[in-house]
mmCIF file with all atom_site columns, C-alpha atoms in Angstrom:
data_model
loop_
_atom_site.group_PDB
_atom_site.id
_atom_site.type_symbol
_atom_site.label_atom_id
_atom_site.label_alt_id
_atom_site.label_comp_id
_atom_site.label_asym_id
_atom_site.label_entity_id
_atom_site.label_seq_id
_atom_site.pdbx_PDB_ins_code
_atom_site.Cartn_x
_atom_site.Cartn_y
_atom_site.Cartn_z
_atom_site.occupancy
_atom_site.B_iso_or_equiv
_atom_site.pdbx_formal_charge
_atom_site.auth_seq_id
_atom_site.auth_comp_id
_atom_site.auth_asym_id
_atom_site.auth_atom_id
_atom_site.pdbx_PDB_model_num
ATOM 1   C CA . MET A 1 1   ? 162.768 -104.789 -204.013 1.00 78.00 ? 1   MET A CA 1
ATOM 2   C CA . LYS A 1 2   ? 162.075 -106.589 -207.260 1.00 88.00 ? 2   LYS A CA 1
ATOM 3   C CA . GLY A 1 3   ? 163.121 -103.861 -209.674 1.00 94.00 ? 3   GLY A CA 1
ATOM 4   C CA . ILE A 1 4   ? 165.693 -104.086 -212.454 1.00 96.00 ? 4   ILE A CA 1
ATOM 5   C CA . HIS A 1 5   ? 166.950 -100.933 -214.160 1.00 96.00 ? 5   HIS A CA 1
ATOM 6   C CA . VAL A 1 6   ? 169.359 -101.194 -217.093 1.00 95.00 ? 6   VAL A CA 1
ATOM 7   C CA . ASP A 1 7   ? 171.287 -98.020  -217.962 1.00 94.00 ? 7   ASP A CA 1
ATOM 8   C CA . GLN A 1 8   ? 172.490 -98.594  -221.507 1.00 91.00 ? 8   GLN A CA 1
ATOM 9   C CA . ASN A 1 9   ? 174.518 -95.363  -221.623 1.00 92.00 ? 9   ASN A CA 1
ATOM 10  C CA . GLU A 1 10  ? 176.534 -96.186  -218.496 1.00 92.00 ? 10  GLU A CA 1
ATOM 11  C CA . MET A 1 11  ? 176.484 -99.961  -219.167 1.00 92.00 ? 11  MET A CA 1
ATOM 12  C CA . LYS A 1 12  ? 175.214 -100.603 -215.622 1.00 94.00 ? 12  LYS A CA 1
ATOM 13  C CA . VAL A 1 13  ? 172.317 -102.468 -214.111 1.00 95.00 ? 13  VAL A CA 1
ATOM 14  C CA . THR A 1 14  ? 170.679 -101.830 -210.734 1.00 97.00 ? 14  THR A CA 1
ATOM 15  C CA . VAL A 1 15  ? 168.784 -104.663 -209.058 1.00 96.00 ? 15  VAL A CA 1
ATOM 16  C CA . GLY A 1 16  ? 166.581 -104.741 -205.994 1.00 96.00 ? 16  GLY A CA 1
ATOM 17  C CA . ASP A 1 17  ? 167.404 -107.162 -203.219 1.00 92.00 ? 17  ASP A CA 1
ATOM 18  C CA . GLY A 1 18  ? 164.571 -109.508 -204.231 1.00 93.00 ? 18  GLY A CA 1
ATOM 19  C CA . ILE A 1 19  ? 165.893 -110.221 -207.738 1.00 95.00 ? 19  ILE A CA 1
ATOM 20  C CA . ARG A 1 20  ? 167.165 -113.675 -208.664 1.00 94.00 ? 20  ARG A CA 1
ATOM 21  C CA . TRP A 1 21  ? 169.767 -114.442 -211.327 1.00 89.00 ? 21  TRP A CA 1
ATOM 22  C CA . GLY A 1 22  ? 167.212 -115.933 -213.712 1.00 91.00 ? 22  GLY A CA 1
ATOM 23  C CA . GLN A 1 23  ? 165.229 -112.691 -213.682 1.00 94.00 ? 23  GLN A CA 1
ATOM 24  C CA . LEU A 1 24  ? 168.371 -110.599 -214.169 1.00 93.00 ? 24  LEU A CA 1
ATOM 25  C CA . ASN A 1 25  ? 169.655 -112.816 -216.983 1.00 89.00 ? 25  ASN A CA 1
ATOM 26  C CA . HIS A 1 26  ? 166.344 -112.432 -218.810 1.00 91.00 ? 26  HIS A CA 1
ATOM 27  C CA . ALA A 1 27  ? 166.530 -108.623 -218.486 1.00 93.00 ? 27  ALA A CA 1
ATOM 28  C CA . LEU A 1 28  ? 170.198 -108.422 -219.567 1.00 91.00 ? 28  LEU A CA 1
ATOM 29  C CA . ASP A 1 29  ? 169.723 -110.706 -222.587 1.00 91.00 ? 29  ASP A CA 1
ATOM 30  C CA . VAL A 1 30  ? 167.544 -108.041 -224.210 1.00 91.00 ? 30  VAL A CA 1
ATOM 31  C CA . TYR A 1 31  ? 170.566 -105.681 -224.168 1.00 91.00 ? 31  TYR A CA 1
ATOM 32  C CA . ASP A 1 32  ? 173.178 -108.378 -224.893 1.00 89.00 ? 32  ASP A CA 1
ATOM 33  C CA . LEU A 1 33  ? 174.853 -107.655 -221.516 1.00 87.00 ? 33  LEU A CA 1
ATOM 34  C CA . HIS A 1 34  ? 176.431 -109.945 -218.930 1.00 83.00 ? 34  HIS A CA 1
ATOM 35  C CA . THR A 1 35  ? 177.490 -109.768 -215.307 1.00 83.00 ? 35  THR A CA 1
ATOM 36  C CA . PRO A 1 36  ? 179.271 -112.674 -213.568 1.00 81.00 ? 36  PRO A CA 1
ATOM 37  C CA . ARG A 1 37  ? 176.798 -114.992 -211.918 1.00 79.00 ? 37  ARG A CA 1
ATOM 38  C CA . GLY A 1 38  ? 176.204 -118.460 -210.614 1.00 76.00 ? 38  GLY A CA 1
ATOM 39  C CA . GLY A 1 39  ? 174.667 -121.392 -212.418 1.00 78.00 ? 39  GLY A CA 1
ATOM 40  C CA . CYS A 1 40  ? 171.336 -121.510 -210.592 1.00 85.00 ? 40  CYS A CA 1
ATOM 41  C CA . ALA A 1 41  ? 168.557 -119.161 -211.738 1.00 86.00 ? 41  ALA A CA 1
ATOM 42  C CA . ASP A 1 42  ? 166.840 -119.272 -208.314 1.00 89.00 ? 42  ASP A CA 1
ATOM 43  C CA . VAL A 1 43  ? 169.782 -117.826 -206.349 1.00 88.00 ? 43  VAL A CA 1
ATOM 44  C CA . GLY A 1 44  ? 169.361 -114.214 -205.210 1.00 88.00 ? 44  GLY A CA 1
ATOM 45  C CA . CYS A 1 45  ? 171.703 -111.646 -206.759 1.00 88.00 ? 45  CYS A CA 1
ATOM 46  C CA . CYS A 1 46  ? 172.427 -109.802 -203.500 1.00 85.00 ? 46  CYS A CA 1
ATOM 47  C CA . GLY A 1 47  ? 173.323 -112.804 -201.372 1.00 85.00 ? 47  GLY A CA 1
ATOM 48  C CA . PHE A 1 48  ? 175.458 -114.320 -204.117 1.00 84.00 ? 48  PHE A CA 1
ATOM 49  C CA . THR A 1 49  ? 177.352 -111.067 -204.744 1.00 84.00 ? 49  THR A CA 1
ATOM 50  C CA . LEU A 1 50  ? 177.885 -110.123 -201.103 1.00 81.00 ? 50  LEU A CA 1
ATOM 51  C CA . GLY A 1 51  ? 179.301 -113.582 -200.497 1.00 78.00 ? 51  GLY A CA 1
ATOM 52  C CA . GLY A 1 52  ? 181.905 -112.959 -203.196 1.00 77.00 ? 52  GLY A CA 1
ATOM 53  C CA . GLY A 1 53  ? 180.088 -114.376 -206.179 1.00 78.00 ? 53  GLY A CA 1
ATOM 54  C CA . TYR A 1 54  ? 182.249 -117.042 -207.772 1.00 78.00 ? 54  TYR A CA 1
ATOM 55  C CA . GLY A 1 55  ? 180.438 -118.598 -210.731 1.00 78.00 ? 55  GLY A CA 1
ATOM 56  C CA . TYR A 1 56  ? 180.889 -120.237 -214.125 1.00 78.00 ? 56  TYR A CA 1
ATOM 57  C CA . THR A 1 57  ? 182.112 -117.107 -215.884 1.00 77.00 ? 57  THR A CA 1
ATOM 58  C CA . ALA A 1 58  ? 184.448 -115.895 -213.119 1.00 77.00 ? 58  ALA A CA 1
ATOM 59  C CA . MET A 1 59  ? 187.597 -116.933 -214.973 1.00 80.00 ? 59  MET A CA 1
ATOM 60  C CA . ARG A 1 60  ? 186.700 -114.659 -217.877 1.00 82.00 ? 60  ARG A CA 1
ATOM 61  C CA . TYR A 1 61  ? 184.801 -111.782 -216.220 1.00 79.00 ? 61  TYR A CA 1
ATOM 62  C CA . GLY A 1 62  ? 185.823 -111.949 -212.565 1.00 80.00 ? 62  GLY A CA 1
ATOM 63  C CA . MET A 1 63  ? 183.610 -112.613 -209.584 1.00 83.00 ? 63  MET A CA 1
ATOM 64  C CA . ALA A 1 64  ? 180.255 -110.868 -209.122 1.00 82.00 ? 64  ALA A CA 1
ATOM 65  C CA . CYS A 1 65  ? 181.697 -108.632 -206.385 1.00 81.00 ? 65  CYS A CA 1
ATOM 66  C CA . ASP A 1 66  ? 184.354 -107.435 -208.872 1.00 85.00 ? 66  ASP A CA 1
ATOM 67  C CA . GLN A 1 67  ? 181.593 -105.904 -211.020 1.00 86.00 ? 67  GLN A CA 1
ATOM 68  C CA . LEU A 1 68  ? 179.830 -104.196 -208.126 1.00 89.00 ? 68  LEU A CA 1
ATOM 69  C CA . ALA A 1 69  ? 179.618 -100.417 -208.689 1.00 93.00 ? 69  ALA A CA 1
ATOM 70  C CA . GLU A 1 70  ? 177.288 -99.314  -205.896 1.00 94.00 ? 70  GLU A CA 1
ATOM 71  C CA . VAL A 1 71  ? 175.413 -100.554 -202.833 1.00 93.00 ? 71  VAL A CA 1
ATOM 72  C CA . THR A 1 72  ? 172.283 -98.941  -201.387 1.00 94.00 ? 72  THR A CA 1
ATOM 73  C CA . MET A 1 73  ? 171.489 -100.024 -197.846 1.00 92.00 ? 73  MET A CA 1
ATOM 74  C CA . VAL A 1 74  ? 169.559 -99.201  -194.691 1.00 92.00 ? 74  VAL A CA 1
ATOM 75  C CA . THR A 1 75  ? 171.707 -98.748  -191.594 1.00 86.00 ? 75  THR A CA 1
ATOM 76  C CA . SER A 1 76  ? 170.798 -99.879  -188.090 1.00 84.00 ? 76  SER A CA 1
ATOM 77  C CA . LYS A 1 77  ? 169.667 -96.297  -187.408 1.00 89.00 ? 77  LYS A CA 1
ATOM 78  C CA . GLY A 1 78  ? 167.214 -96.402  -190.329 1.00 93.00 ? 78  GLY A CA 1
ATOM 79  C CA . ALA A 1 79  ? 169.180 -94.153  -192.691 1.00 94.00 ? 79  ALA A CA 1
ATOM 80  C CA . ILE A 1 80  ? 169.342 -95.030  -196.385 1.00 96.00 ? 80  ILE A CA 1
ATOM 81  C CA . VAL A 1 81  ? 172.992 -94.902  -197.433 1.00 95.00 ? 81  VAL A CA 1
ATOM 82  C CA . VAL A 1 82  ? 174.568 -95.121  -200.881 1.00 96.00 ? 82  VAL A CA 1
ATOM 83  C CA . ALA A 1 83  ? 178.096 -96.506  -201.011 1.00 93.00 ? 83  ALA A CA 1
ATOM 84  C CA . ASN A 1 84  ? 180.373 -96.486  -204.056 1.00 94.00 ? 84  ASN A CA 1
ATOM 85  C CA . GLU A 1 85  ? 183.986 -95.577  -204.821 1.00 93.00 ? 85  GLU A CA 1
ATOM 86  C CA . HIS A 1 86  ? 183.259 -91.839  -204.332 1.00 95.00 ? 86  HIS A CA 1
ATOM 87  C CA . GLU A 1 87  ? 180.670 -91.818  -201.539 1.00 95.00 ? 87  GLU A CA 1
ATOM 88  C CA . ASN A 1 88  ? 181.049 -93.837  -198.317 1.00 92.00 ? 88  ASN A CA 1
ATOM 89  C CA . ASN A 1 89  ? 183.911 -95.686  -199.992 1.00 88.00 ? 89  ASN A CA 1
ATOM 90  C CA . ASP A 1 90  ? 184.971 -97.503  -196.811 1.00 84.00 ? 90  ASP A CA 1
ATOM 91  C CA . LEU A 1 91  ? 181.516 -99.046  -196.553 1.00 85.00 ? 91  LEU A CA 1
ATOM 92  C CA . PHE A 1 92  ? 181.580 -99.838  -200.271 1.00 86.00 ? 92  PHE A CA 1
ATOM 93  C CA . TRP A 1 93  ? 184.958 -101.530 -199.921 1.00 82.00 ? 93  TRP A CA 1
ATOM 94  C CA . ALA A 1 94  ? 183.604 -103.727 -197.116 1.00 79.00 ? 94  ALA A CA 1
ATOM 95  C CA . HIS A 1 95  ? 180.688 -104.877 -199.293 1.00 74.00 ? 95  HIS A CA 1
ATOM 96  C CA . ASP A 1 96  ? 182.624 -105.012 -202.558 1.00 65.00 ? 96  ASP A CA 1
ATOM 97  C CA . ARG A 1 97  ? 185.154 -107.504 -201.233 1.00 64.00 ? 97  ARG A CA 1
ATOM 98  C CA . GLY A 1 98  ? 182.394 -109.903 -200.182 1.00 57.00 ? 98  GLY A CA 1
ATOM 99  C CA . GLY A 1 99  ? 181.884 -111.756 -196.952 1.00 57.00 ? 99  GLY A CA 1
ATOM 100 C CA . THR A 1 100 ? 180.470 -108.907 -194.838 1.00 61.00 ? 100 THR A CA 1
ATOM 101 C CA . GLY A 1 101 ? 177.747 -111.176 -193.493 1.00 58.00 ? 101 GLY A CA 1
ATOM 102 C CA . GLY A 1 102 ? 175.294 -108.274 -193.427 1.00 62.00 ? 102 GLY A CA 1
ATOM 103 C CA . ASN A 1 103 ? 177.105 -106.663 -190.509 1.00 72.00 ? 103 ASN A CA 1
ATOM 104 C CA . PHE A 1 104 ? 176.762 -103.107 -191.834 1.00 78.00 ? 104 PHE A CA 1
ATOM 105 C CA . GLY A 1 105 ? 173.039 -102.905 -192.565 1.00 82.00 ? 105 GLY A CA 1
ATOM 106 C CA . ILE A 1 106 ? 170.399 -104.282 -194.904 1.00 88.00 ? 106 ILE A CA 1
ATOM 107 C CA . VAL A 1 107 ? 171.220 -104.073 -198.599 1.00 90.00 ? 107 VAL A CA 1
ATOM 108 C CA . ILE A 1 108 ? 168.242 -102.932 -200.659 1.00 93.00 ? 108 ILE A CA 1
ATOM 109 C CA . SER A 1 109 ? 169.877 -102.662 -204.084 1.00 95.00 ? 109 SER A CA 1
ATOM 110 C CA . LEU A 1 110 ? 173.107 -103.308 -205.956 1.00 94.00 ? 110 LEU A CA 1
ATOM 111 C CA . THR A 1 111 ? 174.449 -101.696 -209.108 1.00 95.00 ? 111 THR A CA 1
ATOM 112 C CA . TYR A 1 112 ? 176.726 -103.738 -211.358 1.00 93.00 ? 112 TYR A CA 1
ATOM 113 C CA . ASN A 1 113 ? 179.052 -102.674 -214.173 1.00 90.00 ? 113 ASN A CA 1
#
């Protein structure tokens, strides 16, 4: 829940649902990477992104949901589901566009470009 994994080859970062922007920024600075974010270090990455994610750098890099590459979640039946553009893409689309309100399950990690 509090993990951060940076994949330098793919230029992606996966964050657990307990990660805040300040923690992610610190991890990305080491690799000189950026993903659109808000201005408050204490805001959670998942909630911000799933709500759309408009922040200070949105004009240049887009909103946080625009950089979303994959969602891992637990459904109401207890199944762990991965959603991206190739797998469960309808579920990914619902999360990627923001504003789902958590209606499709509990998000446990996000992967950003």
